[in-house]
Coordinates of C-alpha atoms in Angstrom, one line a residue:
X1 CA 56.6 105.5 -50.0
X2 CA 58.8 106.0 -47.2
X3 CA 58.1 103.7 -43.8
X4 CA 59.8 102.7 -40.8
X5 CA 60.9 99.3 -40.3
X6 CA 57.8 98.4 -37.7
X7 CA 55.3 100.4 -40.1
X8 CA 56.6 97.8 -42.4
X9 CA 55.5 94.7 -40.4
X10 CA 52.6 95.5 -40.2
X11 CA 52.1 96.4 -43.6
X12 CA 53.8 93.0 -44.8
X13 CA 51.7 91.0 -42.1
X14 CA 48.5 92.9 -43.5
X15 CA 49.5 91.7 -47.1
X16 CA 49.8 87.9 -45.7
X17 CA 46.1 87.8 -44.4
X18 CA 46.8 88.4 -41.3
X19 CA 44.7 90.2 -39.2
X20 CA 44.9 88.8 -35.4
X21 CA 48.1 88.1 -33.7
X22 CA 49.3 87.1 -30.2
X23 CA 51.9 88.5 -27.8
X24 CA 53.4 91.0 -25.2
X25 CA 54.8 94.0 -25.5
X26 CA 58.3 95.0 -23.9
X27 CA 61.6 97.3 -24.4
X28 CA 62.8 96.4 -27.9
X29 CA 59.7 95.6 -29.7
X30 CA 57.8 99.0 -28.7
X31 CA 58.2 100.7 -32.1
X32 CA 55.7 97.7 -33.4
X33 CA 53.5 97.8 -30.6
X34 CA 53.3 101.9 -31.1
X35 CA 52.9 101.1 -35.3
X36 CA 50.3 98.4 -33.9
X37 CA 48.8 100.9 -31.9
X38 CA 48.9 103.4 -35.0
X39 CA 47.4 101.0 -37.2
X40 CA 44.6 100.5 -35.1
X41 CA 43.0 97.3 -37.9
X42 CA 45.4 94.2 -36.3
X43 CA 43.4 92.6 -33.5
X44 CA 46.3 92.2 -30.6
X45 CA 45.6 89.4 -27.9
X46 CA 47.4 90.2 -24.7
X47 CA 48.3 87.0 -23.2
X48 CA 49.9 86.9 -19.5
X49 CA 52.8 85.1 -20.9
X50 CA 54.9 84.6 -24.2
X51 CA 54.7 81.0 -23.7
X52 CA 50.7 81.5 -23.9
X53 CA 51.2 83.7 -26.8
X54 CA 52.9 81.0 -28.7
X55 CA 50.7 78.5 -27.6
X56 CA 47.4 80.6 -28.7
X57 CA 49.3 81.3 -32.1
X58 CA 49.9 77.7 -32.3
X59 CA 46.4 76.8 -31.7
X60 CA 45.0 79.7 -33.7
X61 CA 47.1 78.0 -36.7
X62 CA 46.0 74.7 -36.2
X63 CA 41.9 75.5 -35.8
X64 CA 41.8 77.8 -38.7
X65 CA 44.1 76.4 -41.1
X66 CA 46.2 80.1 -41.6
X67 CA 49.5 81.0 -40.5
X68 CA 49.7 81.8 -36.6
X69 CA 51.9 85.0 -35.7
X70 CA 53.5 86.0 -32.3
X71 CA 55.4 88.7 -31.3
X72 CA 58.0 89.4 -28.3
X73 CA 60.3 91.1 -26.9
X74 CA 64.2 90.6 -26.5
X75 CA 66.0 88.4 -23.9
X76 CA 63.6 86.2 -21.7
X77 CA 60.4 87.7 -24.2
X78 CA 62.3 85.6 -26.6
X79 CA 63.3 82.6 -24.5
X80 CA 59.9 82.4 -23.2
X81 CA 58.7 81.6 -26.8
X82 CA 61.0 78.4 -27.2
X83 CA 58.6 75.8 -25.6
X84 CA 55.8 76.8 -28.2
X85 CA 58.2 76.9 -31.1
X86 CA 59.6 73.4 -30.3
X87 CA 55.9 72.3 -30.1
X88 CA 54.7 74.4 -33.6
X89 CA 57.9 72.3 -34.9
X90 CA 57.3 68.2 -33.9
X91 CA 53.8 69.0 -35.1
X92 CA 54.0 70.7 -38.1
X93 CA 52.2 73.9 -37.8
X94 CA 53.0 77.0 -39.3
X95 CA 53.8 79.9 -37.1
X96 CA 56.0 82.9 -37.1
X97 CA 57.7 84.3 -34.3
X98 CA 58.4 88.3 -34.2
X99 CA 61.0 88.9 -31.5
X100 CA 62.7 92.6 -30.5
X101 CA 66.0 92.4 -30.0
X102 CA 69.1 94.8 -28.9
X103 CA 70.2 97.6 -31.8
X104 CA 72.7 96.1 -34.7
X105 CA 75.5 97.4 -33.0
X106 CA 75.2 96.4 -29.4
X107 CA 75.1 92.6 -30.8
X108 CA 77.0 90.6 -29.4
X109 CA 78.2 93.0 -26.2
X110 CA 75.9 91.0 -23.7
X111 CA 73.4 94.4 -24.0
X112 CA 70.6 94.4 -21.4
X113 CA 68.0 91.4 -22.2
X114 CA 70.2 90.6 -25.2
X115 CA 70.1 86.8 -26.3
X116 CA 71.2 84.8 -29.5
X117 CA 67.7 83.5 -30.3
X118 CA 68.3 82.5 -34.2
X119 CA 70.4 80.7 -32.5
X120 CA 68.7 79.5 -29.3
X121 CA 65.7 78.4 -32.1
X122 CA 67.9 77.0 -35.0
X123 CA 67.3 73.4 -34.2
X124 CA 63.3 73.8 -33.4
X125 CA 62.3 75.9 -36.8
X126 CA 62.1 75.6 -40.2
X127 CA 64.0 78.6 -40.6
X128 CA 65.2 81.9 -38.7
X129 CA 66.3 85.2 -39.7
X130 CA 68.2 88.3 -37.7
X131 CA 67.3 91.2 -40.4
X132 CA 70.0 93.5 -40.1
X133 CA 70.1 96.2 -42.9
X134 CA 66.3 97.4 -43.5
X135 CA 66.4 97.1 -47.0
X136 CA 65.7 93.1 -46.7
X137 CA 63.1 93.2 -44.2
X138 CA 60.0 93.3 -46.4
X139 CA 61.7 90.3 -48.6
X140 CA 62.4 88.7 -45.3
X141 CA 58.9 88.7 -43.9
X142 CA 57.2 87.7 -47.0
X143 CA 59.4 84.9 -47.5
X144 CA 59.5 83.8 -44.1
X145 CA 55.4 83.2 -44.3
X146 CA 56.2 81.4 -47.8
X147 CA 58.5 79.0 -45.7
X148 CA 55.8 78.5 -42.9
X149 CA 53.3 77.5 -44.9
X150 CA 54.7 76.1 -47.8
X151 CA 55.3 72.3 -48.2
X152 CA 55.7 70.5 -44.7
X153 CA 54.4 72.9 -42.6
X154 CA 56.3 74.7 -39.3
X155 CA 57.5 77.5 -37.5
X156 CA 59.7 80.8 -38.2
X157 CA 61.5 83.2 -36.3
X158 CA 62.5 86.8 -37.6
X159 CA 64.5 88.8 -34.8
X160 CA 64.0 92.4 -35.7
X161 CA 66.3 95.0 -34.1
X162 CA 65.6 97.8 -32.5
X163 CA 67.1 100.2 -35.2
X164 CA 66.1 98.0 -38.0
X165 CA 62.2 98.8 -36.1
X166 CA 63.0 102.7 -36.3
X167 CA 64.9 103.2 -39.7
X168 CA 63.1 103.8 -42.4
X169 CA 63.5 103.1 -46.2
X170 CA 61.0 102.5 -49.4
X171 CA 58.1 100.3 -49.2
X172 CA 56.3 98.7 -52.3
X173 CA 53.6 96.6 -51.5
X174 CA 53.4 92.9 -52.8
X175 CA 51.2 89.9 -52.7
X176 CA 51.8 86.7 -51.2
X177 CA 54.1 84.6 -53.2
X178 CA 51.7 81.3 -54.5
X179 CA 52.6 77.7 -53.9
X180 CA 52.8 75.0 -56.3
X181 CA 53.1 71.6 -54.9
X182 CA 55.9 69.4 -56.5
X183 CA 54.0 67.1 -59.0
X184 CA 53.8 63.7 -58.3
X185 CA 56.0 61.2 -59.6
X186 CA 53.9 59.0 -62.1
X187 CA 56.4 55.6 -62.1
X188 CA 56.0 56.0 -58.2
X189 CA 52.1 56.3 -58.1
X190 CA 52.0 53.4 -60.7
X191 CA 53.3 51.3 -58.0
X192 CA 51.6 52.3 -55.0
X193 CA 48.2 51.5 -57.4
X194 CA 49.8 47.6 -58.1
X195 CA 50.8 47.2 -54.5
X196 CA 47.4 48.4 -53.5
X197 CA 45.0 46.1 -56.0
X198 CA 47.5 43.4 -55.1
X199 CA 46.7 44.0 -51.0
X200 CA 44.2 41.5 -49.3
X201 CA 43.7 43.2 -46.2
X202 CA 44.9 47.1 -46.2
X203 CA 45.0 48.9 -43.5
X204 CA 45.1 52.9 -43.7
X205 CA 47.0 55.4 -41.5
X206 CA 45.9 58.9 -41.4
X207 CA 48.3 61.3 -39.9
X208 CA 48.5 64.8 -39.2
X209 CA 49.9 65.4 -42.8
X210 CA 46.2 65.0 -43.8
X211 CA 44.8 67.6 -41.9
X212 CA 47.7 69.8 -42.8
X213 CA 47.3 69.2 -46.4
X214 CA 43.6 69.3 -46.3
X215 CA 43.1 66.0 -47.7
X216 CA 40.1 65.1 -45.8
X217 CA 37.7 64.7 -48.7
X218 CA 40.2 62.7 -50.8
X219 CA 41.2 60.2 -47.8
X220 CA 37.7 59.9 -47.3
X221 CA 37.2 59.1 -51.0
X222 CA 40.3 56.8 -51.1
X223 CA 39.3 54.2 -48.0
X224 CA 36.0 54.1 -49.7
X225 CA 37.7 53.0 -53.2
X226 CA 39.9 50.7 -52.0
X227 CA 37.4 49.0 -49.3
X228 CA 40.2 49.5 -46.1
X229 CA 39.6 50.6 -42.5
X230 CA 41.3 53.8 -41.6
X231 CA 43.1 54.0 -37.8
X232 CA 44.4 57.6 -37.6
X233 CA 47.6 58.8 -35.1
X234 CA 46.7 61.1 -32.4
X235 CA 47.6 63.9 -35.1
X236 CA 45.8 62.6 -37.6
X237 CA 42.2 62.8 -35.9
X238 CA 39.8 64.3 -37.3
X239 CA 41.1 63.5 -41.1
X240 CA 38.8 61.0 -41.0
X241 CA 35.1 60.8 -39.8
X242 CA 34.5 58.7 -36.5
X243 CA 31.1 58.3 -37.1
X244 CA 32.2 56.4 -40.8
X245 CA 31.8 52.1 -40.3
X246 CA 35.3 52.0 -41.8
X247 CA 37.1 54.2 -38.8
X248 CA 38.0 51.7 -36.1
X249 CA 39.5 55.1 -33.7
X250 CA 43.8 56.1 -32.4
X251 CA 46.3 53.7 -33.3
X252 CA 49.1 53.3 -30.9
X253 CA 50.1 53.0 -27.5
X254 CA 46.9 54.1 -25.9
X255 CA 45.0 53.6 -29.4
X256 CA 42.1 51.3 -30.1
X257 CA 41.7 48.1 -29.2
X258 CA 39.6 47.2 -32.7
X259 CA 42.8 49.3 -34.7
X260 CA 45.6 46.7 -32.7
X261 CA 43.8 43.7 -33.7
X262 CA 43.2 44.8 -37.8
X263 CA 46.4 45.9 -38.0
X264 CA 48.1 43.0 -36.5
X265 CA 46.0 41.1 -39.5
X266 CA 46.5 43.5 -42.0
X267 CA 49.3 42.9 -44.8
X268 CA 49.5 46.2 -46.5
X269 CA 50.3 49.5 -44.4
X270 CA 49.4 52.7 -46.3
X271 CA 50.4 55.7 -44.1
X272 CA 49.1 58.9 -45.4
X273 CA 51.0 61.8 -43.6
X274 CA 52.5 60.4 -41.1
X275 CA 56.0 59.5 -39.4
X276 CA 55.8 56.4 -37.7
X277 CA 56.5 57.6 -34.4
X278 CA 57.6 55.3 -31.4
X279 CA 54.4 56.1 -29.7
X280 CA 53.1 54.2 -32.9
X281 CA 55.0 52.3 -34.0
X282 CA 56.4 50.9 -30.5
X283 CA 58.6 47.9 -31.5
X284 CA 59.6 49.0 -35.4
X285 CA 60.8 45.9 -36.2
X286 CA 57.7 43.8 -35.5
X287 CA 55.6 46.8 -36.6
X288 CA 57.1 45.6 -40.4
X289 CA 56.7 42.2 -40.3
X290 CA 54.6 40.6 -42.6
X291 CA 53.2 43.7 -43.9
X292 CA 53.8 45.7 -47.3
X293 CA 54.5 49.3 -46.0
X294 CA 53.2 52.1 -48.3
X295 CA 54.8 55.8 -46.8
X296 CA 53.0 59.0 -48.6
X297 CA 54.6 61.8 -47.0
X298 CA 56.0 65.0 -48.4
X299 CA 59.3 65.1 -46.6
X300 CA 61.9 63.2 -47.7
X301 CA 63.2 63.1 -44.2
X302 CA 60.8 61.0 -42.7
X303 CA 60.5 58.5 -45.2
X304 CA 62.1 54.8 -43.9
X305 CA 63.5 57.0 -41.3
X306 CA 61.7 55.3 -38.1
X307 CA 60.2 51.9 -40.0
X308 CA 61.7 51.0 -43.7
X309 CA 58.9 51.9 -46.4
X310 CA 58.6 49.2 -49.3
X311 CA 57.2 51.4 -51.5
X312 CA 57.2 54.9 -50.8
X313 CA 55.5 58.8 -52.4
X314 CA 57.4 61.7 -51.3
X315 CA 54.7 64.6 -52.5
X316 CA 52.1 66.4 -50.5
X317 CA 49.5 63.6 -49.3
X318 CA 46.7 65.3 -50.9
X319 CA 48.3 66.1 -54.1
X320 CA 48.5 61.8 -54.2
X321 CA 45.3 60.9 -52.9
X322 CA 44.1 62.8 -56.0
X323 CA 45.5 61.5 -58.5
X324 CA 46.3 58.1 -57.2
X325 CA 42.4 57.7 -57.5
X326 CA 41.9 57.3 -60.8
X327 CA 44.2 54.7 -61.3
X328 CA 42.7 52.5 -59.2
X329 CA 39.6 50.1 -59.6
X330 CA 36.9 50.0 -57.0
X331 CA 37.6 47.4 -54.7
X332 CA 35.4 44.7 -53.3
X333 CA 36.7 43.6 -49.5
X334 CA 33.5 43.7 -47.8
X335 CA 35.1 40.3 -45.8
X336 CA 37.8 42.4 -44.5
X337 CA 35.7 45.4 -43.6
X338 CA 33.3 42.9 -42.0
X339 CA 36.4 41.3 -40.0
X340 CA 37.7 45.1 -38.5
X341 CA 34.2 46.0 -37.8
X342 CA 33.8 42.6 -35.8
X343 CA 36.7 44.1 -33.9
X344 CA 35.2 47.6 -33.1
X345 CA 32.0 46.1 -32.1
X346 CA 33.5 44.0 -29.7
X347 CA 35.5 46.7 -28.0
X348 CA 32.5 49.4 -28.0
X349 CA 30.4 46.3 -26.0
X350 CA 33.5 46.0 -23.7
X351 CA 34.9 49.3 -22.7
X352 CA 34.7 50.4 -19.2
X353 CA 31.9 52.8 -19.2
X354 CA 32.5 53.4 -15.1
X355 CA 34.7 55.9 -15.7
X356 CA 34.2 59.4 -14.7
X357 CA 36.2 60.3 -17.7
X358 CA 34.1 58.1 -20.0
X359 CA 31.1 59.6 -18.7
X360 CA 31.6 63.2 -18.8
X361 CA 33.0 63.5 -22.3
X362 CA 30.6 61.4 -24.0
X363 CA 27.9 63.4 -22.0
X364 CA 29.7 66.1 -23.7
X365 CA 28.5 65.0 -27.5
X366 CA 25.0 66.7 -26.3
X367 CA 26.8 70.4 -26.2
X368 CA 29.1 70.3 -29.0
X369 CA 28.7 70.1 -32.9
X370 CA 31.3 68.8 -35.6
X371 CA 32.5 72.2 -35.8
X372 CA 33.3 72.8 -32.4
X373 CA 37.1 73.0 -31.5
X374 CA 38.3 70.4 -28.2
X375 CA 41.8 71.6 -27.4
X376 CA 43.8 69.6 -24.7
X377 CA 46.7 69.2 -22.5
X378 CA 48.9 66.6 -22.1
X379 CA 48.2 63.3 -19.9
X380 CA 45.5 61.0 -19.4
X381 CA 42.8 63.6 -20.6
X382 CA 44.3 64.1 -23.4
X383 CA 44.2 60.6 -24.2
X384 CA 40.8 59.9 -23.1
X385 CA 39.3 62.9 -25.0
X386 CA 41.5 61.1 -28.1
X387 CA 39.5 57.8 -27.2
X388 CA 35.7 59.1 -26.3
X389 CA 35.4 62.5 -27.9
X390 CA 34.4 61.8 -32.1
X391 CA 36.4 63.9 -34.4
X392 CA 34.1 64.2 -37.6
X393 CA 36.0 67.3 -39.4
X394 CA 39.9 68.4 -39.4
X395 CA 40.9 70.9 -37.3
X396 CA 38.5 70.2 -34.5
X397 CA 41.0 68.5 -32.2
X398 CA 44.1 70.7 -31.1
X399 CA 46.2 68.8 -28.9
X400 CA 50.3 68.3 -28.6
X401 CA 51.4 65.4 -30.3
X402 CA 55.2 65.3 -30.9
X403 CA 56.4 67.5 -28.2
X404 CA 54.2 66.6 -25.2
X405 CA 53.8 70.1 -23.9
X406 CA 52.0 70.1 -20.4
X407 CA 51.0 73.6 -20.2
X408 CA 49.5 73.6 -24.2
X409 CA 46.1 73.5 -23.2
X410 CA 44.9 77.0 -22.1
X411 CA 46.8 78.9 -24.4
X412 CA 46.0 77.0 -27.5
X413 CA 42.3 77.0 -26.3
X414 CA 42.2 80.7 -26.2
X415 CA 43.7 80.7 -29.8
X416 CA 41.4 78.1 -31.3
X417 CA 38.7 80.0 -29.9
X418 CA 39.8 83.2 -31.5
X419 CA 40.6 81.6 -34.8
X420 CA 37.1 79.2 -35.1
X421 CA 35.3 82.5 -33.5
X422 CA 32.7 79.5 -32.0
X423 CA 32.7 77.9 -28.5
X424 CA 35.8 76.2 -27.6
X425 CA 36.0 73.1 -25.1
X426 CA 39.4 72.7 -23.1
X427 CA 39.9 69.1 -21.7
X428 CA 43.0 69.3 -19.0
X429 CA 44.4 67.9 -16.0
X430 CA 45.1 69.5 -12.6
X431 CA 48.7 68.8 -13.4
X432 CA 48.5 70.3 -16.6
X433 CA 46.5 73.3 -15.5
X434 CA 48.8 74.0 -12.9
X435 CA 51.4 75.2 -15.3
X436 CA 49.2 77.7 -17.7
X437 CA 46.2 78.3 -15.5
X438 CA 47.1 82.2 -15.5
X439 CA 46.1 82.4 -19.1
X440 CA 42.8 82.4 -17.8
X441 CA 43.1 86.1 -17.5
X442 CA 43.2 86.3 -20.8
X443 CA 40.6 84.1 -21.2
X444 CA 38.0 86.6 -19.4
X445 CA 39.7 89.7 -20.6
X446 CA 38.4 88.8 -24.7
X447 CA 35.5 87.1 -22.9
X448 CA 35.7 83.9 -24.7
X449 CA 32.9 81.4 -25.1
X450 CA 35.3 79.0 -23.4
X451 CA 34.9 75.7 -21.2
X452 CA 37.7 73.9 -19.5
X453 CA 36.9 70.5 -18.7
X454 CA 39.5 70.1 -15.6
X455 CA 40.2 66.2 -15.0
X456 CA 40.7 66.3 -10.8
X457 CA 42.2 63.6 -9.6
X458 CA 45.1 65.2 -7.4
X459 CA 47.8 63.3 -9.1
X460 CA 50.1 63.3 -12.5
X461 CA 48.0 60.4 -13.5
X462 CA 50.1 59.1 -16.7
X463 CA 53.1 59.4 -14.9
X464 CA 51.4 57.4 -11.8
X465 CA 50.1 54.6 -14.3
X466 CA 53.6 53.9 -15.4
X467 CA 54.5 54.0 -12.2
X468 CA 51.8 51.6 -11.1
X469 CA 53.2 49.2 -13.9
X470 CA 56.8 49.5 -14.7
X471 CA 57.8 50.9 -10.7
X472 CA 56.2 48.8 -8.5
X473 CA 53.5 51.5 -7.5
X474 CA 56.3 54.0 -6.2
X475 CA 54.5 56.9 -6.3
X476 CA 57.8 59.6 -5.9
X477 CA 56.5 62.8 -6.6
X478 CA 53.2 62.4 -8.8
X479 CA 50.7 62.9 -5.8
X480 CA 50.3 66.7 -6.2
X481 CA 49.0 67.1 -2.6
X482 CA 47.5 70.9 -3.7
X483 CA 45.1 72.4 -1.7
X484 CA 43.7 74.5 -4.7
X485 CA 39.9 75.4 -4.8
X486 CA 38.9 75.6 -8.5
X487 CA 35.3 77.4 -8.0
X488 CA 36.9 80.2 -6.5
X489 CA 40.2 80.3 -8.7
X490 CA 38.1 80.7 -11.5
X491 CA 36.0 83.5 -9.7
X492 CA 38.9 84.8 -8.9
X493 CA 40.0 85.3 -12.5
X494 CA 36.4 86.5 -13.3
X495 CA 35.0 82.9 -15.2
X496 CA 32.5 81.1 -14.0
X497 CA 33.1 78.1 -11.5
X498 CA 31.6 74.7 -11.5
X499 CA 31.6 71.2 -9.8
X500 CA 31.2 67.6 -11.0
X501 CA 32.0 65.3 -7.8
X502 CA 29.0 62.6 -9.0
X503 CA 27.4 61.0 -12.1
X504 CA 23.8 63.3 -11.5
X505 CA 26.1 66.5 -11.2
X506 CA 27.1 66.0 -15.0
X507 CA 24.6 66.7 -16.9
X508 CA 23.3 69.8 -14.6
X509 CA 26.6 71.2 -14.7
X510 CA 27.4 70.8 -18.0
X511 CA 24.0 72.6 -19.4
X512 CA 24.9 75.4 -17.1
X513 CA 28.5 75.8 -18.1
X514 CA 27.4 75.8 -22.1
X515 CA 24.7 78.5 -21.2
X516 CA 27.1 80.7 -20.1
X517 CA 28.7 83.7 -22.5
X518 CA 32.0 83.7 -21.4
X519 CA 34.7 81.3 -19.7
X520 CA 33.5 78.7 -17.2
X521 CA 36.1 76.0 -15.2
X522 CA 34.3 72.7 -14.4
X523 CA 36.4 70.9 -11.8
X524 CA 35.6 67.3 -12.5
X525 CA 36.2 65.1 -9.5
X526 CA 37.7 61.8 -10.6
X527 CA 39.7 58.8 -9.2
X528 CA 43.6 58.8 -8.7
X529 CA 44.0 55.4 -10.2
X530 CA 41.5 55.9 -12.7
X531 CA 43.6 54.6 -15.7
X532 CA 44.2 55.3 -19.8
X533 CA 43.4 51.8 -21.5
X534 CA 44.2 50.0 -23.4
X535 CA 48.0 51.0 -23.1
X536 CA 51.1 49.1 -25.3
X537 CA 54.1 49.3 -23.4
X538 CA 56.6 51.4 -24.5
X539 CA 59.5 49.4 -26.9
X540 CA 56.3 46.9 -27.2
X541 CA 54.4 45.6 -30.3
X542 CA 51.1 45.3 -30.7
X543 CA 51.0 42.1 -29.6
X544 CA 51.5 43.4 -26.0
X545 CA 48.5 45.0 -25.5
X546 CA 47.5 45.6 -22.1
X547 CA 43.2 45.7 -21.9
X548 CA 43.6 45.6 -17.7
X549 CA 45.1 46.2 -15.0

């Protein structure tokens, strides 16, 4: 049959699964919002920004598991997509980006709203396409979701023109090409399983590769086998129950105390999925020392990229925990498990439970369920719902990791909520809110079972902490000084608008914001120099651990 190019899409995104997808409309991506519109089965979430839209996409992707989609329009639609990319990108999450842009021939003229953005995106994708003849648009989407979702996971942009949207040519349907992981190399498995019996005192390291893979039952299965505590990357939580003995919490700069102290003891590293980043790995040569390092990973790339692997598996992590298991004895290292547990019971009897923070998102445990999805932004919440929220499934904690992205939270919130279709908790800061709060339209427009959890404390508090330790408390330009009311923003927007400014308002105003249907904003009154801890110093091994300050 005969279809236009934008009849196409959506026939080709229909084939893929997909039927919800995030964006906003504009000049040179109208034919697909009219073939959208035509269509009438794709649920369409207006969002009042295409950074929003990528974000929701983003966190759609990352709470369900499935391939997020966005769509924009030409020029600044497109540009305003980039942040979201980049942040799909440094965490692996798959995503594809629809952008409208100028017709074929008024390329490269500097056409109205006309931008290079294959080119803008090349560095931040896995791969990007400009379809410009019809006939390879079909091939181009299908293959373009194969890429997303295929191996390491990750973002993809496909520019359609304008013409390419109205032209039409033959359409035959297809299903979605399958994916067979690479097997995994035997000799290489062999001598991860020596290295392994031969360990005294493993440590495990589960990073976002495990949740991506969806190697949760097999990790779990694996630390039980080989008797070793687990410490997971800010990615990687949720991989692994909290609520397990062997889970000792984060590891890294503002990781556990309990996960510092086994892994300064620990001789064997096994990091499952994950890259050794410098918020991890802080001073790389003393992270090596005195340790066997064991790197599973599927991309090639990151292996002894930031720390040197001694033995390494370069396969998808799940596809290794699977059949390194047979091939290994159960283990008996009930001394070691009993020396990290030690650790984690002396921490749990020693953390500062003062904290507003502390309180509030523990009291929170009463309201939620393993299922439910806790999306963040990026600061000092994000770290202390990383610390006192427990993870007990994958894909329950949606959070940017590699990136950093303030401005994540709301967006990926409202796409989390979509995806999970349950009651979604958003933990954020008033700095962070600041720079997406006008999602919150959108927020009340699908009428979303949504609360935000905002941390107020009047400052950009992670960037104040530093600059309490490393700037001799010079305090240029984090005191935010804003006058904003909250309650009545949110009432504003149409949510529901609540207070915490004491210990006895918690638990009232909690009940009350998980009673309601729709969106509720809980301003959550808390200190300016209320502080992440512990905290390594940045270059810093673990032996630098700072507990106070």
């Amino acid at each position: 049959m005969k279809l236009s190019g934008a009849e196409i899409l959506i026939r080709c995104l229909k084939e893929q699964g997909i039927d919800t997808v995030f964006g906003y409309p504009g000049g040179c991506v109208l034919d697909i919002y009219d073939a959208i519109y035509r269509d009438g089965t794709l649920r369409h979430i207006l969002t009042a920004h295409e950074q929003g839209a990528a974000h929701a996409a983003d966190g759609y992707a990352r709470a369900t598991g499935r391939t997020g989609v966005v769509i924009a329009t030409s020029g600044p639609g497109a540009t305003n997509l980039v942040t979201g990319i980049a942040t799909a990108y440094m965490d692996s999450v798959p995503l594809v980006a629809i952008t409208g842009n100028v017709t074929v021939s008024n390329l490269g003229r500097d056409s109205f709203q006309e931008v290079d953005i294959a080119g803008i995106t090349m560095p931040v994708t896995k791969h990007n396409y400009i379809v410009k003849d019809i006939k390879n648009l079909a091939a181009t989407i299908r293959e373009a979701f194969y890429i997303a979702g295929a191996g390491r996971k990750g973002p993809v942009l496909i520019d359609i023109p304008k013409n390419i949207q109205t032209e039409t040519c033959e359409f035959e349907g297809a299903d979605p090409a399958p994916y067979s992981p690479r097997p995994v190399a035997a000799e290489a498995l062999a001598a991860a399983a020596e290295a392994i019996r031969k360990a005294k005192r493993p440590v495990i390291l589960a990073g976002g590769g495990c949740i991506g893979s969806e190697a949760a039952q097999n990790l779990f299965a694996f630390a039980k086998k080989i008797q070793a505590p687990v410490c997971s990357t800010l990615m990687g939580l949720g991989a692994y129950p909290a609520s397990d003995g062997q889970f000792l919490g984060m590891i890294g700069m503002h990781g556990s105390d309990a996960a510092a102290k086994t892994f300064r003891r620990a001789d064997a590293v096994i990091a499952c999925g994950m890259r050794f980043s410098d918020r991890v790995a802080g001073d790389r040569v003393k992270f090596h020392e005195g340790k066997t390092i064991l790197q599973f990973d599927i991309d090639a790339a990151e292996i002894d990229k930031n720390v040197p692997a001694d033995l390494s598996v370069m396969a998808d992590v799940n596809e290794i925990l699977k059949t390194l298991l047979p091939l290994l004895e159960q283990a008996d290292r009930k001394e070691w498990l009993k020396e990290a547990a030690a650790y984690k019971e002396y921490e749990e009897a020693n953390t500062d439970k003062s904290l507003p923070a502390y309180r509030i998102l523990t009291a929170l445990h009463k309201y939620v369920d393993a299922d439910t999805r806790v999306a963040t932004d990026v600061g000092q919440h994000q770290m202390w719902a990383a610390q006192y929220c427990k993870f007990e499934k994958p894909r329950t904690f949606i959070s940017s990791g590699g990136l950093g992205t303030m401005g994540f939270g709301m967006g990926a919130a409202i796409g989390a909520c979509v995806g999970s279709k349950k009651r979604t908790v958003l933990v954020t800061g008033d700095g962070s809110f600041h720079m997406d709060l006008n999602e919150l339209c959108t927020a009340v427009s699908q009428k979303l079972p949504l609360v935000i959890l905002l941390m107020d404390n009047n400052t950009l508090g992670m960037v104040r902490q530093w600059q309490t330790l490393f700037y001799g408390k010079r305090y240029s330009q984090t005191t935010l000084d804003r006058k904003t009311d909250y309650v009545k923003l949110a009432e504003a927007f149409g949510a529901k608008g609540l207070v915490i400014a004491k210990e006895a308002d918690i638990a009232p105003a909690l009940r009350e914001a998980f009673a309601c249907d729709g969106p509720v904003l809980v301003d959550c009154k808390i200190g300016i120099d209320d502080k992440v801890l512990p905290m390594i110093p940045p270059g810093k091994s673990f032996d630098s651990i700072i507990t106070k300050i």
